[in-house]
PDB file of C-alpha atoms in Angstrom:
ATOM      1  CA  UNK A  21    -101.574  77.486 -39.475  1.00 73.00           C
ATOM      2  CA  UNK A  22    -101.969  79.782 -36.140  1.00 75.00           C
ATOM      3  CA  UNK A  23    -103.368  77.397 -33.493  1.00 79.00           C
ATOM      4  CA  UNK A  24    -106.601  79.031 -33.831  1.00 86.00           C
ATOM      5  CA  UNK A  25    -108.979  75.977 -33.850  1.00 90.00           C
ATOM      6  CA  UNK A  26    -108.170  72.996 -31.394  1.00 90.00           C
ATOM      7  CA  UNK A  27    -107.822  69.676 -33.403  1.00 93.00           C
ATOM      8  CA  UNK A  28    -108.389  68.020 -30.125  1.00 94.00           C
ATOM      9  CA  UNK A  29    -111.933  66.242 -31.307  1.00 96.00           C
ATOM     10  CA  UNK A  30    -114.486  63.543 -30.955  1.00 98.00           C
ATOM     11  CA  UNK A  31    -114.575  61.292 -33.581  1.00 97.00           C
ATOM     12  CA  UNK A  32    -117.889  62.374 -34.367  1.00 97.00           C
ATOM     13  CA  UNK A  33    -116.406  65.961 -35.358  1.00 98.00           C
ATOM     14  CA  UNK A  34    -113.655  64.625 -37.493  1.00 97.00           C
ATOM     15  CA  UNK A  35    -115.779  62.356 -39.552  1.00 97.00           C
ATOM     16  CA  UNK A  36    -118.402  65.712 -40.060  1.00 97.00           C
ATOM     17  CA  UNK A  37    -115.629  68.208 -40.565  1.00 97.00           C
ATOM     18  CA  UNK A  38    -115.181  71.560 -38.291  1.00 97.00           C
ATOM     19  CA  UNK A  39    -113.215  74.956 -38.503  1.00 95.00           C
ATOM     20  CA  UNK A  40    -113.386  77.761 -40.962  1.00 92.00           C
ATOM     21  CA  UNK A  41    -112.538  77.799 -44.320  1.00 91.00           C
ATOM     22  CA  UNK A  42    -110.515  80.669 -44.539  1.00 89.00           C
ATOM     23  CA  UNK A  43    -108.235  79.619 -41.842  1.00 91.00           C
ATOM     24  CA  UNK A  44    -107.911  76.252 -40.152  1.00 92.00           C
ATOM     25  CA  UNK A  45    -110.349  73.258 -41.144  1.00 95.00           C
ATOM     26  CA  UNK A  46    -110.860  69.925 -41.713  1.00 96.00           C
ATOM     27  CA  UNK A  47    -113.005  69.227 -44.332  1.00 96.00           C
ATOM     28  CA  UNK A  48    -114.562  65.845 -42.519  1.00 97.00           C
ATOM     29  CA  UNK A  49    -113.650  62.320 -43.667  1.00 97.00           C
ATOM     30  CA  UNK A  50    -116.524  61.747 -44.994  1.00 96.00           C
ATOM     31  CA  UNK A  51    -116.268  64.137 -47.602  1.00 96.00           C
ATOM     32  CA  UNK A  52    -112.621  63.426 -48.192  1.00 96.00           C
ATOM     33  CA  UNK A  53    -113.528  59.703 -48.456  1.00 96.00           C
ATOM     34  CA  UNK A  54    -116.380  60.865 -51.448  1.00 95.00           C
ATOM     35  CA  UNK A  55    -114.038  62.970 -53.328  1.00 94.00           C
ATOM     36  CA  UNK A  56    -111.251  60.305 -53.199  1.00 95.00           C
ATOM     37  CA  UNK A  57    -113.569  57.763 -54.518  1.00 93.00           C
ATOM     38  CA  UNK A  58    -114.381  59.689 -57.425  1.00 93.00           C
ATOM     39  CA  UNK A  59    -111.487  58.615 -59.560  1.00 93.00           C
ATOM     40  CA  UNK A  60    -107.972  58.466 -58.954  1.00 95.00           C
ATOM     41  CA  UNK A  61    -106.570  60.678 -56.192  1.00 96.00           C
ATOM     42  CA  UNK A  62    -103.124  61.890 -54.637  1.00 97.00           C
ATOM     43  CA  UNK A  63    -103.206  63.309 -51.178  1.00 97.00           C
ATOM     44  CA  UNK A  64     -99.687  66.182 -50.579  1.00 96.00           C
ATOM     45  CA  UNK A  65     -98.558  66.844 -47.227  1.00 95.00           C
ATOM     46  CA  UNK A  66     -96.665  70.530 -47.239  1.00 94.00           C
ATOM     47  CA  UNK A  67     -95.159  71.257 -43.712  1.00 92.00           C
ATOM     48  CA  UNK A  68     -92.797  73.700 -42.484  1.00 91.00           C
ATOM     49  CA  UNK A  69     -91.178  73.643 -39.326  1.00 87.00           C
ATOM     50  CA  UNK A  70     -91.137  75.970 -36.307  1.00 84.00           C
ATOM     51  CA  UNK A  71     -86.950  76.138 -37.549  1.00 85.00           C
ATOM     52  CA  UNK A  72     -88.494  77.092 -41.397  1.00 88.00           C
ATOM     53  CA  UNK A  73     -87.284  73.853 -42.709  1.00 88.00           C
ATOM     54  CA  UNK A  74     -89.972  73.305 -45.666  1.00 90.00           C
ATOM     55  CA  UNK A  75     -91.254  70.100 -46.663  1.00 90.00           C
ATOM     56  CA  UNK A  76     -93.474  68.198 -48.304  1.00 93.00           C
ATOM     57  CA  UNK A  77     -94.249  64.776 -49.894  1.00 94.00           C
ATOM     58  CA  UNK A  78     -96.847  63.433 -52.670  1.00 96.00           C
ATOM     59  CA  UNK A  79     -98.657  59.781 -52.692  1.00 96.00           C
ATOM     60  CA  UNK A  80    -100.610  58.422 -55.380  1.00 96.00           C
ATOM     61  CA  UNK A  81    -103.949  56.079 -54.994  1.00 97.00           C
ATOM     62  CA  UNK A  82    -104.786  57.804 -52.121  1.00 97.00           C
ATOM     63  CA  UNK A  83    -108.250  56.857 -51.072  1.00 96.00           C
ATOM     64  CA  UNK A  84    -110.306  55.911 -47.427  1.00 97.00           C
ATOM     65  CA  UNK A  85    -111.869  52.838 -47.241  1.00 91.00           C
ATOM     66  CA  UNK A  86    -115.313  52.409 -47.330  1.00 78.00           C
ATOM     67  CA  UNK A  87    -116.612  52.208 -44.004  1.00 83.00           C
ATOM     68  CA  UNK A  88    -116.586  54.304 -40.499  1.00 88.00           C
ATOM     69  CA  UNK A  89    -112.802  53.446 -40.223  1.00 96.00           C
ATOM     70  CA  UNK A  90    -111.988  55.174 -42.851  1.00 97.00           C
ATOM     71  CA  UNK A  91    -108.560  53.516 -43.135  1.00 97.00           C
ATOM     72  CA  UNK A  92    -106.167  54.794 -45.326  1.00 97.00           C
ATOM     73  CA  UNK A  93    -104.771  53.368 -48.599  1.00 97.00           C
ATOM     74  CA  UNK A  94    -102.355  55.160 -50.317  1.00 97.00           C
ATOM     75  CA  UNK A  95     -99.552  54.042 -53.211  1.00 95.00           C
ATOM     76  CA  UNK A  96     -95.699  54.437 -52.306  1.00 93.00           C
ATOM     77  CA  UNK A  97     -94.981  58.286 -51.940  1.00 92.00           C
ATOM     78  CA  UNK A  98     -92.836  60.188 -54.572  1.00 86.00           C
ATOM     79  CA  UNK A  99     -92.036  63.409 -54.945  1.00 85.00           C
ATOM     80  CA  UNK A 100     -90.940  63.336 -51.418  1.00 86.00           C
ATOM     81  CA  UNK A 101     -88.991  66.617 -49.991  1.00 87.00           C
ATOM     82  CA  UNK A 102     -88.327  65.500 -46.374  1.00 85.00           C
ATOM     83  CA  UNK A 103     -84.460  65.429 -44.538  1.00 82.00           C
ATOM     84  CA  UNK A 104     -85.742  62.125 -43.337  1.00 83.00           C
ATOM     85  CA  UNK A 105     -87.559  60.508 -46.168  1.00 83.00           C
ATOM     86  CA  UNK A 106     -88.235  56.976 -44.050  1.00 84.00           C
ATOM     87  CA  UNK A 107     -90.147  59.027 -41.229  1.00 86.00           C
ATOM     88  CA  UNK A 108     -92.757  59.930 -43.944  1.00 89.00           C
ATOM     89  CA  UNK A 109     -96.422  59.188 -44.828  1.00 93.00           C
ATOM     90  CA  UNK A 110     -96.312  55.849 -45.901  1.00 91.00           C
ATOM     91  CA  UNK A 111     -95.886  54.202 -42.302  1.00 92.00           C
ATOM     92  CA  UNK A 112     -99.343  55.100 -41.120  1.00 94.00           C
ATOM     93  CA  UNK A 113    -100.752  53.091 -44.378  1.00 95.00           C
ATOM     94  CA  UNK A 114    -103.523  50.918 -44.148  1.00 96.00           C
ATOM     95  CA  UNK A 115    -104.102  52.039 -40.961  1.00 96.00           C
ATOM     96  CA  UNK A 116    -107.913  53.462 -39.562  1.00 97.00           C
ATOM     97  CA  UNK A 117    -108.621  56.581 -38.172  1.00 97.00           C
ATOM     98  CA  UNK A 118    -108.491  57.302 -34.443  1.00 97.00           C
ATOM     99  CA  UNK A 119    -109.592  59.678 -31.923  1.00 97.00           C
ATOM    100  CA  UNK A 120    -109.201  59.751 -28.342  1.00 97.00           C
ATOM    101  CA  UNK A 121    -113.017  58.460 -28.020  1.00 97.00           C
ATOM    102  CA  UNK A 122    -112.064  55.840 -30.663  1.00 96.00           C
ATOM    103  CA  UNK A 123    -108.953  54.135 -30.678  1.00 96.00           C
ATOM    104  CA  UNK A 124    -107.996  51.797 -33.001  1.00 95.00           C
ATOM    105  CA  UNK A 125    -104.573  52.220 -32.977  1.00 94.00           C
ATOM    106  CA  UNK A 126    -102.299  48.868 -32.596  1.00 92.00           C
ATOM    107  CA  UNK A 127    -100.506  50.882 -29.520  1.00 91.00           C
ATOM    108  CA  UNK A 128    -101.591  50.270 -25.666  1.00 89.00           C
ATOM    109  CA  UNK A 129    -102.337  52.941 -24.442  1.00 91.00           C
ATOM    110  CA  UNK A 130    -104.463  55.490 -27.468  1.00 94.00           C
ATOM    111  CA  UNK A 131    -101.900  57.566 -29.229  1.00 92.00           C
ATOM    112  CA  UNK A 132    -105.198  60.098 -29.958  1.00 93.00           C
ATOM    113  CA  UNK A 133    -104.315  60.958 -26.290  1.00 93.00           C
ATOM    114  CA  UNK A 134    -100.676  60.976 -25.532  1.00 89.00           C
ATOM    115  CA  UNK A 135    -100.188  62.614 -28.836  1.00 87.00           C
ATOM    116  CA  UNK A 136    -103.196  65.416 -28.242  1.00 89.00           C
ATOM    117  CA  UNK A 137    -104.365  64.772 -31.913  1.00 91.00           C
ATOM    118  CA  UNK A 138    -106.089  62.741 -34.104  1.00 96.00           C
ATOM    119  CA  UNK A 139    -104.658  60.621 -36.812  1.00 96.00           C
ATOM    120  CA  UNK A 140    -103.858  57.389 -38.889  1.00 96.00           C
ATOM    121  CA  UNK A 141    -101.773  55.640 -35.523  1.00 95.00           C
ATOM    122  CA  UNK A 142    -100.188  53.139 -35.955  1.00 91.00           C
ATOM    123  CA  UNK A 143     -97.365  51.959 -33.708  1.00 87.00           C
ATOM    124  CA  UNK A 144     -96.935  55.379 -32.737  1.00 78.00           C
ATOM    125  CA  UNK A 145     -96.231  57.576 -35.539  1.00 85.00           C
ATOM    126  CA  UNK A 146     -93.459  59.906 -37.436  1.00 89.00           C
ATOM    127  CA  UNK A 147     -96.607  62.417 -38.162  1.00 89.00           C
ATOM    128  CA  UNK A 148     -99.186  64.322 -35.604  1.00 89.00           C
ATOM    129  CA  UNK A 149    -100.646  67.176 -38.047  1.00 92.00           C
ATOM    130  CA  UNK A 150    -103.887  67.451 -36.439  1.00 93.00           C
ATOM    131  CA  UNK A 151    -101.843  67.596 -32.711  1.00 88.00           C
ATOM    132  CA  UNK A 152    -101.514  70.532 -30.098  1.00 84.00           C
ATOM    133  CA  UNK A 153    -100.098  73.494 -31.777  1.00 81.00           C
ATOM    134  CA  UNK A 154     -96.615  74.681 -30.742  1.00 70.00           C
ATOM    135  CA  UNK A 155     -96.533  72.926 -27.599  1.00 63.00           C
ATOM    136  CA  UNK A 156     -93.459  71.588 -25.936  1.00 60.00           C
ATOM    137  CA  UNK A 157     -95.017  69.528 -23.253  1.00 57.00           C
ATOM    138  CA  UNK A 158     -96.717  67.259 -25.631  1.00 61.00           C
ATOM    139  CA  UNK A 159     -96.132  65.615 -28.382  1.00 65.00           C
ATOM    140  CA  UNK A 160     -97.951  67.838 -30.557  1.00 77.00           C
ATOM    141  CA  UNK A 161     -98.108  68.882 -34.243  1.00 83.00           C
ATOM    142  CA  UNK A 162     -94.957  67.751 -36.105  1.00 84.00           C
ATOM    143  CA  UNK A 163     -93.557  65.930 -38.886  1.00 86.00           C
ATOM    144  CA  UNK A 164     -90.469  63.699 -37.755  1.00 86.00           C
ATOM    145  CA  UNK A 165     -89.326  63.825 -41.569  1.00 87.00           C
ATOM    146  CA  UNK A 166     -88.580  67.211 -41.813  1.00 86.00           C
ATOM    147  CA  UNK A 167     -87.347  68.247 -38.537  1.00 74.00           C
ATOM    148  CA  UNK A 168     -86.718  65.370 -36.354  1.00 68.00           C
ATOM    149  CA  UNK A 169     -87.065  66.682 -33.075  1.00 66.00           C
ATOM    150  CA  UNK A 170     -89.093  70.340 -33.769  1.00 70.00           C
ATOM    151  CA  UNK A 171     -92.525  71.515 -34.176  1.00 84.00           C
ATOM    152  CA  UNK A 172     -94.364  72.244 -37.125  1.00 88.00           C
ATOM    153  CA  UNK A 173     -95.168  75.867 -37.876  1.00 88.00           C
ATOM    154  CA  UNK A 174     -97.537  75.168 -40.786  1.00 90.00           C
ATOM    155  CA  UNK A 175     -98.985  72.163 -42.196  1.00 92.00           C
ATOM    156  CA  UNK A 176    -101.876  71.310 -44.938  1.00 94.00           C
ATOM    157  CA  UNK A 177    -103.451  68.111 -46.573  1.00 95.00           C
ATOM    158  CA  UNK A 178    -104.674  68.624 -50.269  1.00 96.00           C
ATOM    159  CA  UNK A 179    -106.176  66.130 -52.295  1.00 95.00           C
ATOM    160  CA  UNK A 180    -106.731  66.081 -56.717  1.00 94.00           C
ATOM    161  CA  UNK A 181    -107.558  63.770 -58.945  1.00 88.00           C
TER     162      UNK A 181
END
């Protein structure tokens, strides 16, 4: 939302959650693992860009897997409101969670690092939104499907069942 808390973290503090709840947090993935697995669940991206281009995009099925990778399963997104709908979500599927003191990304080198975040890597990816906020000498937070080559401004993960 502001840059206020650094998404920069160990592993460690993404699985246990950090940041405030009126402002910037992530809830932990362990507790977004046991709410997803309490029936079925859709997970919404909303971003909008540092050029207020608005987007978002909704995927059904959306669960972690059991286990301290907590890779991520999700159904083929719908509802998706992106100017470039095949940079979306669904290309970090069934991929685990990594941090730059855990990489299990299928790159090299750890994309935690050269992309200053943590995420679902994969080959790269078209999505950072826990990277460096507003920074243009990193690959930071952004969204390649709704502005291609900008920053995000805002972003936020909800989950329902």
């Amino acid at each position: 939302m502001d840059g206020s808390v650094d998404f920069y973290r160990n592993f460690a503090e993404y699985e246990n959650g950090f940041g405030n709840v009126d402002g910037e947090l992530w809830l932990g993935l362990k507790y977004i693992q046991e709410l997803a697995e309490q029936g079925s669940t859709e997970i919404r991206l909303d971003m909008t860009s540092s050029g207020n281009v608005t987007g978002h995009e909704t995927c059904p099925d959306f669960k972690l897997t059991e286990g301290t990778n907590y890779t991520l399963n999700i159904g083929p997104c719908t509802d998706v409101k992106l100017l470039y709908p095949e940079a979306g979500f669904d290309y970090n599927n069934q991929m685990p969670f990594s941090t730059y003191d855990r990489d299990l990304d299928m790159e090299i080198d750890n994309c935690a690092v050269s992309h200053h975040g943590a995420w679902w890597y994969s080959m790269g990816t078209f999505i950072n939104l826990n990277g460096l906020y507003q920074n243009d000498t990193i690959a930071g937070h952004y969204h390649e499907g709704i502005d291609f080559v900008g920053l995000l401004r805002t972003s936020s993960m909800m989950i329902r069942r």
